[in-house]
PDB file of C-alpha atoms in Angstrom:
ATOM      1  CA  PRO A1381     -15.425  56.330  31.188  1.00 75.00           C
ATOM      2  CA  ALA A1382     -11.677  57.016  30.808  1.00 79.00           C
ATOM      3  CA  VAL A1383     -10.831  53.664  32.349  1.00 83.00           C
ATOM      4  CA  MET A1384     -13.396  51.929  30.147  1.00 82.00           C
ATOM      5  CA  THR A1385     -12.100  53.690  27.038  1.00 84.00           C
ATOM      6  CA  GLY A1386      -8.518  52.744  27.900  1.00 83.00           C
ATOM      7  CA  PHE A1387      -9.548  49.148  28.490  1.00 82.00           C
ATOM      8  CA  ILE A1388     -11.307  49.037  25.067  1.00 83.00           C
ATOM      9  CA  VAL A1389      -8.308  50.600  23.326  1.00 81.00           C
ATOM     10  CA  LEU A1390      -6.045  48.082  25.061  1.00 85.00           C
ATOM     11  CA  LEU A1391      -8.285  45.189  23.855  1.00 83.00           C
ATOM     12  CA  ILE A1392      -8.348  46.525  20.300  1.00 83.00           C
ATOM     13  CA  VAL A1393      -4.565  46.920  20.201  1.00 79.00           C
ATOM     14  CA  GLY A1394      -4.080  43.482  21.755  1.00 79.00           C
ATOM     15  CA  TYR A1395      -6.427  41.749  19.345  1.00 78.00           C
ATOM     16  CA  PHE A1396      -4.961  43.647  16.389  1.00 75.00           C
ATOM     17  CA  SER A1397      -1.403  42.519  17.253  1.00 79.00           C
ATOM     18  CA  LEU A1398      -2.581  38.936  17.762  1.00 73.00           C
ATOM     19  CA  THR A1399      -4.314  39.031  14.364  1.00 71.00           C
ATOM     20  CA  VAL A1400      -1.212  40.402  12.647  1.00 69.00           C
ATOM     21  CA  ASN A1401       0.937  37.783  14.336  1.00 67.00           C
ATOM     22  CA  GLN A1402      -1.460  34.952  13.407  1.00 66.00           C
ATOM     23  CA  ASN A1403      -1.595  36.121   9.766  1.00 67.00           C
ATOM     24  CA  THR A1404       2.144  35.546   9.446  1.00 65.00           C
ATOM     25  CA  TYR A1405       1.408  31.842   9.634  1.00 62.00           C
ATOM     26  CA  TRP A1406      -1.018  32.139   6.741  1.00 60.00           C
ATOM     27  CA  ARG A1407       1.320  34.017   4.388  1.00 70.00           C
ATOM     28  CA  SER A1408       2.332  30.797   2.678  1.00 87.00           C
ATOM     29  CA  GLU A1409       1.880  27.043   2.867  1.00 91.00           C
ATOM     30  CA  VAL A1410       5.472  26.672   3.993  1.00 93.00           C
ATOM     31  CA  ALA A1411       4.939  28.984   6.999  1.00 92.00           C
ATOM     32  CA  LEU A1412       1.605  27.315   7.842  1.00 90.00           C
ATOM     33  CA  PHE A1413       2.903  23.744   7.741  1.00 93.00           C
ATOM     34  CA  GLU A1414       6.188  24.648   9.432  1.00 92.00           C
ATOM     35  CA  ARG A1415       4.138  25.972  12.352  1.00 90.00           C
ATOM     36  CA  MET A1416       1.952  22.884  12.369  1.00 91.00           C
ATOM     37  CA  MET A1417       5.042  20.652  12.576  1.00 92.00           C
ATOM     38  CA  LYS A1418       6.214  22.451  15.675  1.00 92.00           C
ATOM     39  CA  TYR A1419       3.206  20.964  17.490  1.00 92.00           C
ATOM     40  CA  GLU A1420       2.792  17.684  15.582  1.00 91.00           C
ATOM     41  CA  LYS A1421       6.297  16.366  14.846  1.00 92.00           C
ATOM     42  CA  ASP A1422       5.171  12.799  14.341  1.00 92.00           C
ATOM     43  CA  PHE A1423       2.160  13.560  12.079  1.00 94.00           C
ATOM     44  CA  ALA A1424       2.772  11.754   8.789  1.00 95.00           C
ATOM     45  CA  ARG A1425       0.350  13.889   6.753  1.00 94.00           C
ATOM     46  CA  GLY A1426       1.925  16.997   8.215  1.00 95.00           C
ATOM     47  CA  HIS A1427       5.299  15.903   6.829  1.00 96.00           C
ATOM     48  CA  LEU A1428       3.661  15.143   3.498  1.00 97.00           C
ATOM     49  CA  LEU A1429       1.997  18.550   3.317  1.00 96.00           C
ATOM     50  CA  LEU A1430       5.215  20.320   4.304  1.00 96.00           C
ATOM     51  CA  ALA A1431       7.167  18.308   1.710  1.00 97.00           C
ATOM     52  CA  ARG A1432       4.725  19.423  -0.964  1.00 96.00           C
ATOM     53  CA  ALA A1433       4.938  23.032   0.235  1.00 96.00           C
ATOM     54  CA  TYR A1434       8.738  22.937   0.061  1.00 97.00           C
ATOM     55  CA  TYR A1435       8.597  21.288  -3.356  1.00 97.00           C
ATOM     56  CA  PHE A1436       6.413  24.069  -4.817  1.00 96.00           C
ATOM     57  CA  ASP A1437       8.610  26.648  -3.064  1.00 95.00           C
ATOM     58  CA  HIS A1438      11.656  25.079  -4.855  1.00 96.00           C
ATOM     59  CA  GLN A1439      13.262  23.978  -1.572  1.00 96.00           C
ATOM     60  CA  LEU A1440      13.899  20.476  -2.881  1.00 96.00           C
ATOM     61  CA  PRO A1441      16.342  19.117  -0.258  1.00 96.00           C
ATOM     62  CA  LYS A1442      13.936  20.120   2.511  1.00 97.00           C
ATOM     63  CA  ALA A1443      11.071  18.552   0.578  1.00 97.00           C
ATOM     64  CA  ALA A1444      13.068  15.287   0.293  1.00 97.00           C
ATOM     65  CA  ASP A1445      13.682  15.226   4.052  1.00 96.00           C
ATOM     66  CA  HIS A1446      10.010  15.614   4.834  1.00 97.00           C
ATOM     67  CA  TYR A1447       8.950  12.988   2.268  1.00 97.00           C
ATOM     68  CA  GLU A1448      11.376  10.633   4.077  1.00 97.00           C
ATOM     69  CA  ASN A1449       9.727  11.469   7.412  1.00 97.00           C
ATOM     70  CA  ALA A1450       6.263  11.046   5.936  1.00 97.00           C
ATOM     71  CA  LEU A1451       7.235   7.578   4.590  1.00 97.00           C
ATOM     72  CA  LYS A1452       8.597   6.448   7.945  1.00 96.00           C
ATOM     73  CA  ARG A1453       5.514   7.624   9.866  1.00 96.00           C
ATOM     74  CA  MET A1454       2.996   6.341   7.335  1.00 96.00           C
ATOM     75  CA  ASN A1455       4.664   2.906   7.187  1.00 96.00           C
ATOM     76  CA  TYR A1456       4.615   2.867  10.994  1.00 96.00           C
ATOM     77  CA  TYR A1457       0.860   3.640  10.924  1.00 95.00           C
ATOM     78  CA  ARG A1458       0.212   0.893   8.356  1.00 95.00           C
ATOM     79  CA  GLU A1459       2.208  -1.723  10.267  1.00 95.00           C
ATOM     80  CA  HIS A1460       0.399  -1.059  13.503  1.00 95.00           C
ATOM     81  CA  VAL A1461      -3.219  -1.496  12.394  1.00 94.00           C
ATOM     82  CA  ALA A1462      -5.125  -4.722  12.037  1.00 94.00           C
ATOM     83  CA  ASN A1463      -8.196  -3.423  10.182  1.00 95.00           C
ATOM     84  CA  PRO A1464      -7.717  -4.034   6.419  1.00 94.00           C
ATOM     85  CA  GLU A1465      -9.705  -0.905   5.511  1.00 96.00           C
ATOM     86  CA  VAL A1466      -7.546   1.328   7.676  1.00 95.00           C
ATOM     87  CA  LYS A1467      -4.440  -0.355   6.308  1.00 95.00           C
ATOM     88  CA  GLU A1468      -5.681   0.369   2.758  1.00 95.00           C
ATOM     89  CA  PHE A1469      -6.286   4.004   3.754  1.00 96.00           C
ATOM     90  CA  TYR A1470      -2.638   4.371   4.817  1.00 96.00           C
ATOM     91  CA  GLU A1471      -1.493   2.579   1.676  1.00 96.00           C
ATOM     92  CA  GLY A1472      -3.227   5.209  -0.392  1.00 96.00           C
ATOM     93  CA  PHE A1473      -1.064   7.855   1.230  1.00 96.00           C
ATOM     94  CA  LEU A1474       2.019   5.686   0.826  1.00 97.00           C
ATOM     95  CA  LYS A1475       1.417   5.430  -2.910  1.00 97.00           C
ATOM     96  CA  GLU A1476       1.302   9.242  -3.131  1.00 96.00           C
ATOM     97  CA  ILE A1477       4.456   9.634  -1.081  1.00 97.00           C
ATOM     98  CA  TYR A1478       6.402   7.002  -3.055  1.00 97.00           C
ATOM     99  CA  PHE A1479       5.301   8.535  -6.352  1.00 97.00           C
ATOM    100  CA  GLU A1480       6.133  12.115  -5.385  1.00 97.00           C
ATOM    101  CA  SER A1481       9.392  11.091  -3.688  1.00 97.00           C
ATOM    102  CA  ALA A1482      10.494   9.170  -6.743  1.00 97.00           C
ATOM    103  CA  HIS A1483       9.776  12.163  -8.977  1.00 95.00           C
ATOM    104  CA  LEU A1484      11.608  14.540  -6.620  1.00 97.00           C
ATOM    105  CA  ASN A1485      14.644  12.289  -6.318  1.00 96.00           C
ATOM    106  CA  GLN A1486      14.827  12.074 -10.083  1.00 94.00           C
ATOM    107  CA  MET A1487      14.937  15.846 -10.184  1.00 93.00           C
ATOM    108  CA  LEU A1488      17.704  15.833  -7.550  1.00 95.00           C
ATOM    109  CA  GLY A1489      19.701  13.267  -9.539  1.00 93.00           C
ATOM    110  CA  ASN A1490      19.285  10.487  -6.953  1.00 94.00           C
ATOM    111  CA  GLY A1491      18.824   7.619  -9.355  1.00 94.00           C
ATOM    112  CA  GLU A1492      19.008   4.832  -6.801  1.00 95.00           C
ATOM    113  CA  LYS A1493      16.267   6.360  -4.679  1.00 96.00           C
ATOM    114  CA  THR A1494      14.227   7.113  -7.792  1.00 96.00           C
ATOM    115  CA  VAL A1495      14.190   3.466  -8.856  1.00 97.00           C
ATOM    116  CA  SER A1496      13.738   2.300  -5.268  1.00 97.00           C
ATOM    117  CA  TYR A1497      10.662   4.424  -4.689  1.00 97.00           C
ATOM    118  CA  TYR A1498       9.018   3.503  -7.975  1.00 97.00           C
ATOM    119  CA  THR A1499       9.749  -0.183  -7.240  1.00 96.00           C
ATOM    120  CA  LYS A1500       8.201   0.088  -3.772  1.00 97.00           C
ATOM    121  CA  LEU A1501       5.193   1.795  -5.261  1.00 97.00           C
ATOM    122  CA  ILE A1502       4.793  -1.002  -7.806  1.00 97.00           C
ATOM    123  CA  GLU A1503       5.134  -3.595  -5.023  1.00 96.00           C
ATOM    124  CA  LEU A1504       2.353  -1.820  -3.165  1.00 95.00           C
ATOM    125  CA  ASP A1505       0.147  -1.452  -6.249  1.00 96.00           C
ATOM    126  CA  PRO A1506       1.206  -3.517  -9.275  1.00 96.00           C
ATOM    127  CA  ASN A1507      -1.494  -1.846 -11.376  1.00 96.00           C
ATOM    128  CA  PHE A1508      -0.290   1.750 -10.858  1.00 96.00           C
ATOM    129  CA  SER A1509       0.512   2.433 -14.506  1.00 96.00           C
ATOM    130  CA  LYS A1510       1.963   5.888 -14.028  1.00 96.00           C
ATOM    131  CA  ALA A1511       4.737   4.405 -11.905  1.00 97.00           C
ATOM    132  CA  TYR A1512       5.740   2.179 -14.806  1.00 97.00           C
ATOM    133  CA  ILE A1513       5.563   5.122 -17.203  1.00 97.00           C
ATOM    134  CA  ASN A1514       7.740   7.349 -15.018  1.00 96.00           C
ATOM    135  CA  LEU A1515      10.186   4.548 -14.398  1.00 96.00           C
ATOM    136  CA  GLY A1516      10.327   3.971 -18.151  1.00 96.00           C
ATOM    137  CA  VAL A1517      11.090   7.640 -18.710  1.00 95.00           C
ATOM    138  CA  TYR A1518      13.827   7.481 -16.064  1.00 96.00           C
ATOM    139  CA  TYR A1519      15.399   4.518 -17.836  1.00 96.00           C
ATOM    140  CA  ILE A1520      15.203   6.231 -21.253  1.00 94.00           C
ATOM    141  CA  MET A1521      16.923   9.312 -19.803  1.00 93.00           C
ATOM    142  CA  ASN A1522      19.670   7.044 -18.514  1.00 95.00           C
ATOM    143  CA  GLY A1523      20.161   5.085 -21.734  1.00 94.00           C
ATOM    144  CA  LYS A1524      18.539   1.848 -20.490  1.00 96.00           C
ATOM    145  CA  THR A1525      16.225   1.164 -23.410  1.00 95.00           C
ATOM    146  CA  ASP A1526      15.413  -2.494 -22.512  1.00 96.00           C
ATOM    147  CA  GLN A1527      14.247  -1.562 -19.001  1.00 97.00           C
ATOM    148  CA  ALA A1528      12.282   1.368 -20.454  1.00 97.00           C
ATOM    149  CA  LEU A1529      10.517  -0.876 -22.961  1.00 96.00           C
ATOM    150  CA  GLU A1530       9.698  -3.402 -20.231  1.00 97.00           C
ATOM    151  CA  ASN A1531       8.061  -0.693 -18.122  1.00 97.00           C
ATOM    152  CA  PHE A1532       6.196   1.001 -20.999  1.00 97.00           C
ATOM    153  CA  ASN A1533       4.840  -2.370 -22.142  1.00 96.00           C
ATOM    154  CA  ARG A1534       3.715  -3.194 -18.641  1.00 97.00           C
ATOM    155  CA  ALA A1535       1.933   0.190 -18.463  1.00 97.00           C
ATOM    156  CA  ALA A1536       0.311  -0.506 -21.842  1.00 96.00           C
ATOM    157  CA  THR A1537      -0.989  -3.834 -20.497  1.00 96.00           C
ATOM    158  CA  ILE A1538      -2.515  -2.116 -17.466  1.00 97.00           C
ATOM    159  CA  ASN A1539      -3.862   0.954 -19.276  1.00 94.00           C
ATOM    160  CA  PRO A1540      -3.912   0.368 -23.055  1.00 94.00           C
ATOM    161  CA  TYR A1541      -5.639   3.726 -23.686  1.00 93.00           C
ATOM    162  CA  ASP A1542      -2.947   5.956 -22.217  1.00 95.00           C
ATOM    163  CA  PRO A1543      -1.491   7.993 -25.079  1.00 95.00           C
ATOM    164  CA  ILE A1544       1.690   8.769 -23.067  1.00 95.00           C
ATOM    165  CA  VAL A1545       2.595   5.091 -23.081  1.00 96.00           C
ATOM    166  CA  TRP A1546       2.171   4.737 -26.863  1.00 95.00           C
ATOM    167  CA  ARG A1547       3.968   8.012 -27.591  1.00 95.00           C
ATOM    168  CA  ASN A1548       6.959   6.770 -25.564  1.00 96.00           C
ATOM    169  CA  LEU A1549       6.852   3.341 -27.213  1.00 96.00           C
ATOM    170  CA  PHE A1550       6.660   5.017 -30.652  1.00 95.00           C
ATOM    171  CA  MET A1551       9.772   7.071 -29.875  1.00 95.00           C
ATOM    172  CA  ILE A1552      11.757   4.011 -28.819  1.00 95.00           C
ATOM    173  CA  TYR A1553      10.614   1.952 -31.830  1.00 95.00           C
ATOM    174  CA  LYS A1554      11.477   4.858 -34.127  1.00 94.00           C
ATOM    175  CA  GLN A1555      14.932   5.126 -32.632  1.00 93.00           C
ATOM    176  CA  GLN A1556      15.347   1.349 -33.089  1.00 94.00           C
ATOM    177  CA  GLY A1557      13.973   1.458 -36.614  1.00 94.00           C
ATOM    178  CA  ASP A1558      11.309  -1.108 -35.815  1.00 94.00           C
ATOM    179  CA  GLN A1559       8.682  -0.212 -38.449  1.00 95.00           C
ATOM    180  CA  PRO A1560       5.963  -2.786 -37.495  1.00 94.00           C
ATOM    181  CA  LYS A1561       5.987  -1.767 -33.834  1.00 94.00           C
ATOM    182  CA  MET A1562       6.089   1.927 -34.802  1.00 93.00           C
ATOM    183  CA  LEU A1563       3.017   1.338 -36.927  1.00 94.00           C
ATOM    184  CA  LYS A1564       1.233  -0.391 -34.047  1.00 93.00           C
ATOM    185  CA  ALA A1565       2.026   2.545 -31.693  1.00 94.00           C
ATOM    186  CA  ILE A1566       0.715   5.031 -34.279  1.00 93.00           C
ATOM    187  CA  GLN A1567      -2.452   2.991 -34.808  1.00 93.00           C
ATOM    188  CA  MET A1568      -3.063   2.856 -31.016  1.00 93.00           C
ATOM    189  CA  LEU A1569      -2.580   6.640 -30.745  1.00 93.00           C
ATOM    190  CA  GLU A1570      -5.014   7.205 -33.629  1.00 93.00           C
ATOM    191  CA  ARG A1571      -7.553   4.923 -32.027  1.00 92.00           C
ATOM    192  CA  ILE A1572      -7.219   6.633 -28.598  1.00 91.00           C
ATOM    193  CA  PHE A1573      -7.697  10.085 -30.129  1.00 89.00           C
ATOM    194  CA  GLU A1574     -10.620   8.925 -32.297  1.00 88.00           C
ATOM    195  CA  GLU A1575     -12.408   7.497 -29.312  1.00 83.00           C
ATOM    196  CA  ASN A1576     -11.916  10.575 -27.166  1.00 70.00           C
TER     197      ASN A1576
END
């Protein structure tokens, strides 16, 4: 009985310590995905998940590195498949990565990468209106009104019922003093809100 009791106590202590150790990996998404990447260094979605975890943990340079790795791996996956449905599956992830990377690089002040990622996203999906909107906002923030207008108008063509597009167009037309276009933007906003 003493040996059996000792064995049971040893099992309980062993399992308890394993449980405590394992729970350290579940304390945060960063810890969880960092551990995953130790075993799956070339897993594109792993890099994407870790990039997002770093982003929400305000570790932006680390997030940028893992977005870069996710892009490389996901592009590799896409280039090495023949099945169009599988290729489209990977392109869905690429759109997410380009969009999030562009946003992150804008926050980091990397203008060249911001424009590059939005441009690549638009090449991949010319009807992704949010890319045009965000690119337009980037151009407004950098004093490039003509490029901003071009992107907002493209977004309005793709999704004419997006109030963000018309709000941004209104602000530009107001700044330019273009009353007819301001009126059109206000009318579109009223119409959107009436229909919703």
